[in-house]
mmCIF file of C-alpha atoms and ligand atoms in Angstrom:
data_model
loop_
_atom_site.group_PDB
_atom_site.id
_atom_site.type_symbol
_atom_site.label_atom_id
_atom_site.label_comp_id
_atom_site.label_asym_id
_atom_site.label_seq_id
_atom_site.Cartn_x
_atom_site.Cartn_y
_atom_site.Cartn_z
ATOM 1 C CA MET A 168 0.000 0.000 0.000
ATOM 2 C CA ALA A 169 1.421 3.361 -0.961
ATOM 3 C CA PHE A 170 2.302 5.675 1.932
ATOM 4 C CA THR A 171 -0.382 8.124 0.817
ATOM 5 C CA GLU A 172 -3.064 5.400 0.842
ATOM 6 C CA ILE A 173 -4.214 6.068 4.387
ATOM 7 C CA ILE A 174 -6.984 3.461 4.302
ATOM 8 C CA PRO A 175 -7.453 0.854 1.547
ATOM 9 C CA GLY A 176 -8.881 2.793 -1.382
ATOM 10 C CA ILE A 177 -8.624 6.194 0.335
ATOM 11 C CA HIS A 178 -5.623 8.317 -0.617
ATOM 12 C CA TYR A 179 -4.187 11.564 0.750
ATOM 13 C CA VAL A 180 -3.624 13.942 -2.179
ATOM 14 C CA GLY A 181 -3.128 17.221 -0.290
ATOM 15 C CA VAL A 182 -0.223 19.663 -0.458
ATOM 16 C CA ASN A 183 1.959 21.695 1.886
ATOM 17 C CA ASP A 184 2.226 25.468 1.797
ATOM 18 C CA ARG A 185 5.460 26.711 3.363
ATOM 19 C CA THR A 186 5.560 30.090 1.622
ATOM 20 C CA THR A 187 2.339 31.906 2.549
ATOM 21 C CA THR A 188 3.188 34.069 5.534
ATOM 22 C CA ARG A 189 -0.354 34.975 6.604
ATOM 23 C CA PHE A 190 -3.369 32.684 6.454
ATOM 24 C CA GLU A 191 -6.464 34.684 5.392
ATOM 25 C CA SER A 192 -3.895 37.522 5.102
ATOM 26 C CA LEU A 193 -4.139 37.752 8.897
ATOM 27 C CA TRP A 194 -2.695 34.842 10.844
ATOM 28 C CA SER A 195 0.988 33.930 10.941
ATOM 29 C CA LEU A 196 2.161 30.556 9.645
ATOM 30 C CA PRO A 197 5.496 29.837 11.346
ATOM 31 C CA TYR A 198 5.216 26.135 10.479
ATOM 32 C CA GLY A 199 3.322 26.544 7.188
ATOM 33 C CA VAL A 200 -0.040 24.913 6.578
ATOM 34 C CA SER A 201 -1.317 21.895 4.680
ATOM 35 C CA TYR A 202 -4.338 21.882 2.389
ATOM 36 C CA ASN A 203 -5.696 18.365 2.632
ATOM 37 C CA SER A 204 -7.664 16.593 -0.030
ATOM 38 C CA TYR A 205 -8.662 12.939 -0.198
ATOM 39 C CA LEU A 206 -9.308 10.649 -3.130
ATOM 40 C CA ILE A 207 -11.596 7.631 -2.819
ATOM 41 C CA VAL A 208 -11.013 5.066 -5.545
ATOM 42 C CA ASP A 209 -13.840 2.574 -5.890
ATOM 43 C CA GLU A 210 -16.179 1.655 -8.740
ATOM 44 C CA LYS A 211 -16.609 5.408 -8.857
ATOM 45 C CA VAL A 212 -13.890 7.928 -7.997
ATOM 46 C CA ALA A 213 -14.635 10.701 -5.532
ATOM 47 C CA LEU A 214 -12.359 13.578 -4.591
ATOM 48 C CA ILE A 215 -13.055 15.318 -1.300
ATOM 49 C CA ASP A 216 -12.222 19.026 -1.346
ATOM 50 C CA THR A 217 -9.381 20.610 -3.306
ATOM 51 C CA VAL A 218 -6.394 22.825 -2.423
ATOM 52 C CA GLU A 219 -5.359 26.461 -2.701
ATOM 53 C CA VAL A 220 -5.001 27.217 -6.412
ATOM 54 C CA SER A 221 -1.273 28.145 -6.274
ATOM 55 C CA TYR A 222 -0.689 24.452 -5.606
ATOM 56 C CA ALA A 223 -3.081 23.155 -8.269
ATOM 57 C CA GLU A 224 -0.353 21.734 -10.519
ATOM 58 C CA GLN A 225 1.158 19.658 -7.733
ATOM 59 C CA PHE A 226 -2.330 18.673 -6.602
ATOM 60 C CA VAL A 227 -3.277 17.390 -10.056
ATOM 61 C CA GLU A 228 0.010 15.495 -10.200
ATOM 62 C CA ASN A 229 -0.837 13.841 -6.852
ATOM 63 C CA ILE A 230 -4.218 12.810 -8.250
ATOM 64 C CA ARG A 231 -2.819 11.561 -11.557
ATOM 65 C CA THR A 232 -0.143 9.502 -9.808
ATOM 66 C CA ILE A 233 -3.009 7.470 -8.395
ATOM 67 C CA LEU A 234 -5.614 7.640 -11.157
ATOM 68 C CA GLY A 235 -3.535 7.819 -14.315
ATOM 69 C CA ASN A 236 -5.987 8.735 -17.029
ATOM 70 C CA ARG A 237 -9.036 7.534 -15.148
ATOM 71 C CA PRO A 238 -11.483 10.403 -14.628
ATOM 72 C CA ILE A 239 -12.886 11.736 -11.377
ATOM 73 C CA ASP A 240 -16.618 11.029 -11.127
ATOM 74 C CA TYR A 241 -17.471 13.226 -8.147
ATOM 75 C CA LEU A 242 -15.936 16.198 -6.384
ATOM 76 C CA ILE A 243 -17.373 16.544 -2.890
ATOM 77 C CA VAL A 244 -17.192 20.129 -1.662
ATOM 78 C CA ASP A 245 -17.407 20.093 2.115
ATOM 79 C CA HIS A 246 -16.223 23.696 2.450
ATOM 80 C CA MET A 247 -16.081 26.591 0.001
ATOM 81 C CA GLU A 248 -13.424 28.798 1.598
ATOM 82 C CA PRO A 249 -10.940 29.340 -1.238
ATOM 83 C CA ASP A 250 -8.048 27.556 0.499
ATOM 84 C CA HIS A 251 -10.062 24.423 -0.348
ATOM 85 C CA SER A 252 -12.133 25.432 -3.342
ATOM 86 C CA SER A 253 -9.934 27.628 -5.544
ATOM 87 C CA SER A 254 -8.673 24.675 -7.620
ATOM 88 C CA ILE A 255 -12.222 23.786 -8.688
ATOM 89 C CA ARG A 256 -12.025 25.712 -11.974
ATOM 90 C CA THR A 257 -8.770 23.949 -12.881
ATOM 91 C CA LEU A 258 -10.268 20.549 -12.079
ATOM 92 C CA ARG A 259 -13.376 21.340 -14.090
ATOM 93 C CA LEU A 260 -11.181 22.024 -17.154
ATOM 94 C CA LEU A 261 -9.313 18.743 -16.689
ATOM 95 C CA TYR A 262 -12.374 16.659 -15.761
ATOM 96 C CA PRO A 263 -15.316 18.250 -17.621
ATOM 97 C CA GLU A 264 -17.713 15.407 -16.791
ATOM 98 C CA MET A 265 -16.992 15.499 -13.058
ATOM 99 C CA GLN A 266 -20.137 16.093 -10.980
ATOM 100 C CA ILE A 267 -19.692 18.566 -8.141
ATOM 101 C CA ILE A 268 -21.559 17.680 -4.984
ATOM 102 C CA GLY A 269 -22.573 20.144 -2.304
ATOM 103 C CA ASN A 270 -25.581 21.498 -0.455
ATOM 104 C CA ALA A 271 -27.783 24.370 -1.638
ATOM 105 C CA LYS A 272 -25.477 27.017 -0.134
ATOM 106 C CA THR A 273 -22.436 25.374 -1.709
ATOM 107 C CA ILE A 274 -24.085 25.301 -5.132
ATOM 108 C CA GLN A 275 -24.829 29.036 -4.836
ATOM 109 C CA MET A 276 -21.232 29.769 -3.825
ATOM 110 C CA LEU A 277 -19.840 27.647 -6.691
ATOM 111 C CA ASN A 278 -21.582 30.014 -9.049
ATOM 112 C CA GLY A 279 -20.748 33.113 -7.030
ATOM 113 C CA TYR A 280 -17.032 32.392 -6.720
ATOM 114 C CA TYR A 281 -16.259 30.426 -9.879
ATOM 115 C CA GLY A 282 -19.197 30.798 -12.257
ATOM 116 C CA VAL A 283 -19.782 27.020 -12.054
ATOM 117 C CA GLN A 284 -23.440 26.269 -12.782
ATOM 118 C CA ASP A 285 -23.578 22.900 -14.489
ATOM 119 C CA HIS A 286 -22.726 19.319 -13.507
ATOM 120 C CA THR A 287 -23.652 20.017 -9.913
ATOM 121 C CA ILE A 288 -25.636 17.764 -7.567
ATOM 122 C CA GLU A 289 -27.357 19.195 -4.518
ATOM 123 C CA VAL A 290 -27.431 16.964 -1.448
ATOM 124 C CA LYS A 291 -29.564 17.238 1.652
ATOM 125 C CA GLU A 292 -28.815 16.348 5.257
ATOM 126 C CA GLY A 293 -28.231 12.599 5.598
ATOM 127 C CA ASP A 294 -28.144 11.857 1.846
ATOM 128 C CA ASN A 295 -25.947 8.932 0.825
ATOM 129 C CA LEU A 296 -23.828 8.543 -2.298
ATOM 130 C CA SER A 297 -22.754 5.039 -3.311
ATOM 131 C CA LEU A 298 -19.294 4.724 -4.842
ATOM 132 C CA GLY A 299 -19.386 0.923 -5.124
ATOM 133 C CA LYS A 300 -18.118 -0.885 -2.034
ATOM 134 C CA LYS A 301 -17.789 2.433 -0.199
ATOM 135 C CA SER A 302 -20.289 5.196 0.251
ATOM 136 C CA LEU A 303 -20.486 8.704 1.651
ATOM 137 C CA SER A 304 -23.181 10.247 3.820
ATOM 138 C CA PHE A 305 -23.429 13.990 4.197
ATOM 139 C CA TYR A 306 -24.143 15.885 7.405
ATOM 140 C CA PHE A 307 -24.364 19.651 7.586
ATOM 141 C CA ALA A 308 -22.250 21.593 10.056
ATOM 142 C CA PRO A 309 -23.311 25.187 9.366
ATOM 143 C CA MET A 310 -21.083 27.945 10.756
ATOM 144 C CA VAL A 311 -18.158 25.655 11.501
ATOM 145 C CA HIS A 312 -17.055 28.193 10.374
ATOM 146 C CA TRP A 313 -18.906 29.052 7.122
ATOM 147 C CA PRO A 314 -22.631 28.555 6.492
ATOM 148 C CA GLU A 315 -22.309 25.869 3.780
ATOM 149 C CA VAL A 316 -19.946 23.584 5.709
ATOM 150 C CA MET A 317 -20.792 19.903 5.693
ATOM 151 C CA VAL A 318 -18.904 16.772 6.612
ATOM 152 C CA SER A 319 -18.791 13.515 4.678
ATOM 153 C CA TYR A 320 -18.837 10.165 6.418
ATOM 154 C CA CYS A 321 -17.768 6.826 4.986
ATOM 155 C CA PRO A 322 -19.556 4.238 7.149
ATOM 156 C CA GLU A 323 -17.768 1.223 5.620
ATOM 157 C CA HIS A 324 -14.432 2.433 7.069
ATOM 158 C CA LYS A 325 -15.787 4.705 9.827
ATOM 159 C CA VAL A 326 -13.982 7.698 8.301
ATOM 160 C CA LEU A 327 -15.137 11.259 8.846
ATOM 161 C CA PHE A 328 -14.050 13.897 6.342
ATOM 162 C CA SER A 329 -14.494 16.843 8.670
ATOM 163 C CA ALA A 330 -13.662 19.979 6.615
ATOM 164 C CA ASP A 331 -11.859 22.549 8.827
ATOM 165 C CA ALA A 332 -13.051 20.943 12.059
ATOM 166 C CA PHE A 333 -10.207 19.273 13.977
ATOM 167 C CA GLY A 334 -7.703 20.962 11.644
ATOM 168 C CA THR A 335 -4.437 22.574 12.672
ATOM 169 C CA PHE A 336 -1.942 25.048 11.335
ATOM 170 C CA GLY A 337 1.405 23.495 10.426
ATOM 171 C CA ALA A 338 2.469 21.782 7.211
ATOM 172 C CA LEU A 339 2.855 17.998 7.262
ATOM 173 C CA ASN A 340 6.518 17.088 7.629
ATOM 174 C CA GLY A 341 6.363 13.800 5.769
ATOM 175 C CA GLY A 342 3.893 11.909 7.952
ATOM 176 C CA ILE A 343 0.157 12.064 7.305
ATOM 177 C CA LEU A 344 -1.435 10.000 10.100
ATOM 178 C CA ASP A 345 -1.103 11.214 13.681
ATOM 179 C CA SER A 346 0.942 8.084 14.438
ATOM 180 C CA GLN A 347 3.512 9.218 11.839
ATOM 181 C CA VAL A 348 3.857 12.814 13.038
ATOM 182 C CA GLU A 349 5.699 14.572 15.891
ATOM 183 C CA LEU A 350 2.749 16.106 17.705
ATOM 184 C CA ASP A 351 4.465 18.301 20.324
ATOM 185 C CA HIS A 352 3.779 21.649 18.643
ATOM 186 C CA ILE A 353 0.606 20.460 16.902
ATOM 187 C CA TRP A 354 -1.655 20.845 19.947
ATOM 188 C CA ASP A 355 -0.808 24.527 20.277
ATOM 189 C CA GLU A 356 -1.211 24.931 16.521
ATOM 190 C CA MET A 357 -4.661 23.339 16.784
ATOM 191 C CA ARG A 358 -5.647 25.789 19.525
ATOM 192 C CA ARG A 359 -4.213 28.726 17.584
ATOM 193 C CA TYR A 360 -6.108 27.627 14.463
ATOM 194 C CA TYR A 361 -9.307 27.263 16.458
ATOM 195 C CA ALA A 362 -8.986 30.609 18.282
ATOM 196 C CA CYS A 363 -8.246 32.552 15.089
ATOM 197 C CA ILE A 364 -10.474 30.850 12.532
ATOM 198 C CA VAL A 365 -13.328 29.101 14.334
ATOM 199 C CA GLY A 366 -13.295 30.924 17.687
ATOM 200 C CA LYS A 367 -16.495 32.917 17.184
ATOM 201 C CA TYR A 368 -18.569 29.820 16.512
ATOM 202 C CA GLY A 369 -18.556 27.868 19.771
ATOM 203 C CA ALA A 370 -22.296 27.109 19.701
ATOM 204 C CA PRO A 371 -22.321 25.718 16.111
ATOM 205 C CA VAL A 372 -19.246 23.608 16.941
ATOM 206 C CA GLN A 373 -21.058 22.200 19.971
ATOM 207 C CA LYS A 374 -24.072 21.375 17.770
ATOM 208 C CA ALA A 375 -21.842 19.649 15.229
ATOM 209 C CA LEU A 376 -20.086 17.655 17.960
ATOM 210 C CA GLN A 377 -23.449 16.484 19.268
ATOM 211 C CA LYS A 378 -24.570 15.507 15.781
ATOM 212 C CA LEU A 379 -21.351 13.596 15.068
ATOM 213 C CA GLY A 380 -21.476 11.944 18.486
ATOM 214 C CA GLY A 381 -23.842 9.357 17.013
ATOM 215 C CA LEU A 382 -21.329 8.202 14.398
ATOM 216 C CA ALA A 383 -18.733 5.483 14.910
ATOM 217 C CA ILE A 384 -15.490 7.226 13.959
ATOM 218 C CA GLU A 385 -12.091 5.562 13.643
ATOM 219 C CA THR A 386 -10.422 8.115 11.364
ATOM 220 C CA ILE A 387 -10.882 11.882 11.054
ATOM 221 C CA CYS A 388 -9.629 13.466 7.840
ATOM 222 C CA PRO A 389 -9.613 17.270 8.292
ATOM 223 C CA THR A 390 -8.704 19.801 5.619
ATOM 224 C CA HIS A 391 -5.585 20.945 7.518
ATOM 225 C CA GLY A 392 -2.998 19.076 9.563
ATOM 226 C CA PRO A 393 -2.635 15.401 10.421
ATOM 227 C CA VAL A 394 -5.215 12.684 9.864
ATOM 228 C CA TRP A 395 -6.430 11.599 13.279
ATOM 229 C CA GLN A 396 -6.648 7.987 14.365
ATOM 230 C CA GLU A 397 -4.735 7.350 17.604
ATOM 231 C CA GLN A 398 -5.497 10.789 19.045
ATOM 232 C CA ILE A 399 -9.207 11.071 18.214
ATOM 233 C CA GLY A 400 -10.222 11.196 21.877
ATOM 234 C CA ARG A 401 -7.826 14.031 22.653
ATOM 235 C CA VAL A 402 -8.733 15.947 19.505
ATOM 236 C CA ILE A 403 -12.450 15.829 20.267
ATOM 237 C CA GLU A 404 -11.792 16.783 23.887
ATOM 238 C CA ILE A 405 -9.783 19.852 22.804
ATOM 239 C CA TYR A 406 -12.518 20.929 20.376
ATOM 240 C CA ASP A 407 -15.237 20.323 22.921
ATOM 241 C CA ARG A 408 -13.402 22.372 25.524
ATOM 242 C CA LEU A 409 -12.508 25.207 23.167
ATOM 243 C CA SER A 410 -16.051 25.467 21.835
ATOM 244 C CA ARG A 411 -17.397 25.669 25.378
ATOM 245 C CA TYR A 412 -14.789 28.400 25.987
ATOM 246 C CA ASP A 413 -13.667 26.278 28.907
ATOM 247 C CA ALA A 414 -10.160 27.248 29.993
ATOM 248 C CA GLU A 415 -7.469 25.829 32.239
ATOM 249 C CA PRO A 416 -5.806 27.728 35.088
ATOM 250 C CA GLY A 417 -3.275 30.254 33.817
ATOM 251 C CA VAL A 418 -2.791 34.001 33.504
ATOM 252 C CA VAL A 419 -2.292 35.967 30.303
ATOM 253 C CA ILE A 420 -0.959 39.489 30.806
ATOM 254 C CA ALA A 421 -1.336 41.456 27.568
ATOM 255 C CA TYR A 422 -0.326 45.086 27.409
ATOM 256 C CA GLY A 423 0.672 47.995 25.215
ATOM 257 C CA SER A 424 3.336 50.474 26.224
ATOM 258 C CA MET A 425 4.741 53.569 24.517
ATOM 259 C CA TYR A 426 7.566 54.612 26.834
ATOM 260 C CA GLY A 427 7.981 51.537 29.015
ATOM 261 C CA ASN A 428 5.956 52.595 32.046
ATOM 262 C CA THR A 429 2.974 50.330 31.387
ATOM 263 C CA ALA A 430 5.466 47.588 30.507
ATOM 264 C CA GLN A 431 7.032 47.976 33.945
ATOM 265 C CA MET A 432 3.581 47.621 35.483
ATOM 266 C CA ALA A 433 3.081 44.368 33.558
ATOM 267 C CA GLU A 434 6.454 43.036 34.688
ATOM 268 C CA LYS A 435 5.730 43.911 38.302
ATOM 269 C CA ILE A 436 2.317 42.234 38.169
ATOM 270 C CA ALA A 437 3.834 39.085 36.645
ATOM 271 C CA ARG A 438 6.607 38.984 39.252
ATOM 272 C CA GLU A 439 4.155 39.443 42.091
ATOM 273 C CA LEU A 440 1.872 36.685 40.719
ATOM 274 C CA ALA A 441 4.893 34.377 40.632
ATOM 275 C CA THR A 442 5.784 35.435 44.171
ATOM 276 C CA GLN A 443 2.295 34.368 45.168
ATOM 277 C CA GLY A 444 3.029 30.896 43.781
ATOM 278 C CA LEU A 445 1.483 31.095 40.304
ATOM 279 C CA LYS A 446 3.495 29.486 37.535
ATOM 280 C CA LYS A 447 1.464 29.574 34.348
ATOM 281 C CA ILE A 448 1.927 33.265 33.568
ATOM 282 C CA PHE A 449 2.256 34.452 29.963
ATOM 283 C CA VAL A 450 3.232 38.081 29.312
ATOM 284 C CA TYR A 451 2.736 39.690 25.897
ATOM 285 C CA ASP A 452 3.732 43.151 24.674
ATOM 286 C CA LEU A 453 1.015 43.593 22.066
ATOM 287 C CA SER A 454 3.161 45.818 19.839
ATOM 288 C CA TYR A 455 5.476 42.867 19.246
ATOM 289 C CA ALA A 456 3.589 39.699 20.141
ATOM 290 C CA ASP A 457 1.907 37.572 17.493
ATOM 291 C CA ILE A 458 -1.804 38.332 18.007
ATOM 292 C CA SER A 459 -2.742 34.772 17.001
ATOM 293 C CA VAL A 460 -0.610 33.424 19.853
ATOM 294 C CA VAL A 461 -2.232 35.829 22.319
ATOM 295 C CA LEU A 462 -5.700 34.755 21.140
ATOM 296 C CA ARG A 463 -4.662 31.120 21.452
ATOM 297 C CA ASP A 464 -3.618 31.651 25.048
ATOM 298 C CA VAL A 465 -6.721 33.642 25.962
ATOM 299 C CA PHE A 466 -8.732 30.658 24.677
ATOM 300 C CA LYS A 467 -6.490 28.281 26.624
ATOM 301 C CA TYR A 468 -6.212 30.052 30.004
ATOM 302 C CA ASP A 469 -8.859 31.328 32.379
ATOM 303 C CA THR A 470 -7.415 34.660 33.513
ATOM 304 C CA LEU A 471 -6.680 37.771 31.470
ATOM 305 C CA ILE A 472 -5.018 40.912 32.755
ATOM 306 C CA VAL A 473 -4.870 43.753 30.235
ATOM 307 C CA GLY A 474 -2.766 46.914 30.477
ATOM 308 C CA SER A 475 -2.913 50.041 28.345
ATOM 309 C CA PRO A 476 -1.710 53.595 28.341
ATOM 310 C CA THR A 477 -4.204 56.271 27.359
ATOM 311 C CA TYR A 478 -3.657 57.191 23.720
ATOM 312 C CA ASN A 479 -5.669 60.004 22.111
ATOM 313 C CA ALA A 480 -8.160 59.627 24.972
ATOM 314 C CA GLU A 481 -8.569 56.014 23.843
ATOM 315 C CA LEU A 482 -6.948 52.654 24.386
ATOM 316 C CA PHE A 483 -3.498 52.032 22.959
ATOM 317 C CA PRO A 484 -4.304 50.821 19.409
ATOM 318 C CA GLU A 485 -2.851 47.312 19.764
ATOM 319 C CA VAL A 486 -4.750 46.798 23.013
ATOM 320 C CA LYS A 487 -7.937 47.953 21.330
ATOM 321 C CA THR A 488 -7.327 45.444 18.547
ATOM 322 C CA LEU A 489 -6.979 42.557 20.976
ATOM 323 C CA LEU A 490 -10.141 43.501 22.846
ATOM 324 C CA GLU A 491 -12.055 43.820 19.573
ATOM 325 C CA LYS A 492 -10.913 40.358 18.518
ATOM 326 C CA LEU A 493 -12.050 38.902 21.835
ATOM 327 C CA SER A 494 -15.379 40.673 21.533
ATOM 328 C CA GLU A 495 -15.855 39.338 17.972
ATOM 329 C CA ARG A 496 -15.190 35.830 19.300
ATOM 330 C CA CYS A 497 -17.829 36.220 22.020
ATOM 331 C CA VAL A 498 -15.611 34.730 24.740
ATOM 332 C CA PRO A 499 -18.246 34.408 27.478
ATOM 333 C CA HIS A 500 -16.162 34.368 30.628
ATOM 334 C CA ARG A 501 -12.655 35.037 31.849
ATOM 335 C CA ASN A 502 -11.213 36.212 35.141
ATOM 336 C CA PHE A 503 -10.460 39.782 34.139
ATOM 337 C CA ALA A 504 -8.450 42.624 35.611
ATOM 338 C CA CYS A 505 -6.931 45.705 34.028
ATOM 339 C CA PHE A 506 -4.341 48.369 34.618
ATOM 340 C CA GLY A 507 -3.482 51.570 32.822
ATOM 341 C CA SER A 508 -1.378 54.675 32.735
ATOM 342 C CA PHE A 509 -1.743 58.230 31.497
ATOM 343 C CA THR A 510 0.111 61.517 31.338
ATOM 344 C CA TRP A 511 -2.550 64.210 31.729
ATOM 345 C CA ALA A 512 -6.015 62.593 31.523
ATOM 346 C CA GLY A 513 -6.748 58.916 32.071
ATOM 347 C CA ALA A 514 -9.127 57.093 29.737
ATOM 348 C CA ALA A 515 -7.628 53.631 29.133
ATOM 349 C CA VAL A 516 -8.925 52.007 32.310
ATOM 350 C CA LYS A 517 -12.398 53.422 31.712
ATOM 351 C CA HIS A 518 -12.411 51.869 28.210
ATOM 352 C CA MET A 519 -11.176 48.488 29.490
ATOM 353 C CA GLU A 520 -13.846 48.447 32.185
ATOM 354 C CA GLU A 521 -16.410 49.318 29.530
ATOM 355 C CA PHE A 522 -15.145 46.381 27.459
ATOM 356 C CA ALA A 523 -15.562 44.072 30.477
ATOM 357 C CA ARG A 524 -19.122 45.322 31.006
ATOM 358 C CA LYS A 525 -20.008 44.662 27.359
ATOM 359 C CA MET A 526 -18.530 41.162 27.600
ATOM 360 C CA LYS A 527 -20.424 40.636 30.872
ATOM 361 C CA TRP A 528 -17.129 39.831 32.565
ATOM 362 C CA GLU A 529 -17.088 40.861 36.223
ATOM 363 C CA PRO A 530 -13.565 42.208 36.971
ATOM 364 C CA ILE A 531 -12.042 40.136 39.762
ATOM 365 C CA CYS A 532 -10.465 43.140 41.481
ATOM 366 C CA PRO A 533 -10.470 46.937 41.247
ATOM 367 C CA SER A 534 -8.558 48.394 38.282
ATOM 368 C CA ILE A 535 -5.458 50.479 38.853
ATOM 369 C CA GLU A 536 -4.292 53.532 36.945
ATOM 370 C CA MET A 537 -0.913 55.226 37.198
ATOM 371 C CA LYS A 538 -0.051 58.835 36.338
ATOM 372 C CA GLN A 539 3.142 59.428 34.318
ATOM 373 C CA GLY A 540 6.325 57.571 35.289
ATOM 374 C CA TYR A 541 6.523 54.176 36.973
ATOM 375 C CA ASP A 542 7.693 54.622 40.557
ATOM 376 C CA ALA A 543 7.344 53.093 44.020
ATOM 377 C CA GLN A 544 3.720 54.176 44.201
ATOM 378 C CA GLY A 545 3.014 52.542 40.816
ATOM 379 C CA ALA A 546 4.795 49.399 41.964
ATOM 380 C CA GLU A 547 2.657 49.296 45.084
ATOM 381 C CA LEU A 548 -0.540 49.576 42.993
ATOM 382 C CA CYS A 549 0.623 46.714 40.779
ATOM 383 C CA GLY A 550 1.509 44.575 43.779
ATOM 384 C CA THR A 551 -1.941 45.151 45.229
ATOM 385 C CA LEU A 552 -3.634 44.189 41.947
ATOM 386 C CA ALA A 553 -1.517 41.054 41.528
ATOM 387 C CA ARG A 554 -2.131 39.886 45.102
ATOM 388 C CA ALA A 555 -5.874 40.425 44.683
ATOM 389 C CA VAL A 556 -5.866 38.432 41.414
ATOM 390 C CA ALA A 557 -3.787 35.635 42.958
ATOM 391 C CA GLU A 558 -6.076 35.433 45.973
ATOM 392 C CA LYS A 559 -9.201 35.206 43.806
ATOM 393 C CA ILE A 560 -7.939 32.605 41.358
ATOM 394 C CA GLN A 561 -6.169 30.463 43.967
ATOM 395 C CA LYS A 562 -9.503 30.073 45.741
HETATM 396 FE FE1 FEO B 244 -9.427 25.948 5.656
HETATM 397 FE FE2 FEO B 244 -12.261 27.604 6.331
HETATM 398 O O1 FEO B 244 -10.882 27.020 5.224
#
């Protein structure tokens, strides 16, 4: 069996992208990303999802290595985001008789994005497509994280083709199955992927998990990252926890600082938290930190302390950006505290408290605000805040 034949008759035909620096032009890709596609070869041939169009030539080569001149009968489109759909036009030229399968929303998007109107088959929830000895059933997973998303399930092999769900950032370094891959950094890349891409849609993810709970699953084939077999339990647990916004004990301190005074406050707070016995403390200067990593850690840990100087009677811009991203993702609860500084008129703390009110987060201790330079008085304020936070979360 070829290495890329992950299950008899089911082949991995995806590609690695190690050159794009920002996914969706937003999120960093320090380890690259894979665009996964799967080919089922039976009496009929079905391809599940495609890849980003810059990699179409390599993708077609992967397919032709397996199929030779045999045509593709069906293209299953589980997700229309262009990292998975932008090779559809190319495939249509090469395989003009190929039927494209999707739900009503997919069919609309095929036309809207690529002008594809013919040779399409609309499926409904639970429909089954026979390929010969294997078949595929389709289940809709709307808003995980686009409205047309569906998953395809092969009951004969208990394989779930899950679209973006259970995907991770990070290209595949040779291995395809989780048993063939070094997973150390993958868990954080899964959380970072979730927080950035799927993070707003906790409720739809929960619905999808409940729906899929009735299926016997031995293999999960996502559109990014490793194919899951050995680690299915852990993968589902991570997704379940993230989509419930459930976090583990740990403190993220995220701040902006123009002249170093607010930075000194952050350092003092972190030191005092450590003095109080806390260990999982993660400090980020938002002018330099990777925002996707900060989001990942806010999804992972239960306590967030934010610091900002007053800037044009507003929050420091990078702090504002972080808070906006958290608001967009509807994170329902975190232990929250904030600190700020100003030169002639304080506004930052007021804005952070307003943010907490809008999020319905009850601050766990009074905010502190420092005027001008960091000094012994500022240090004392920070110590007080840190001790109050430590006391609350250690309870
Ligand atoms: Fe990997 Fe939502 O596309």
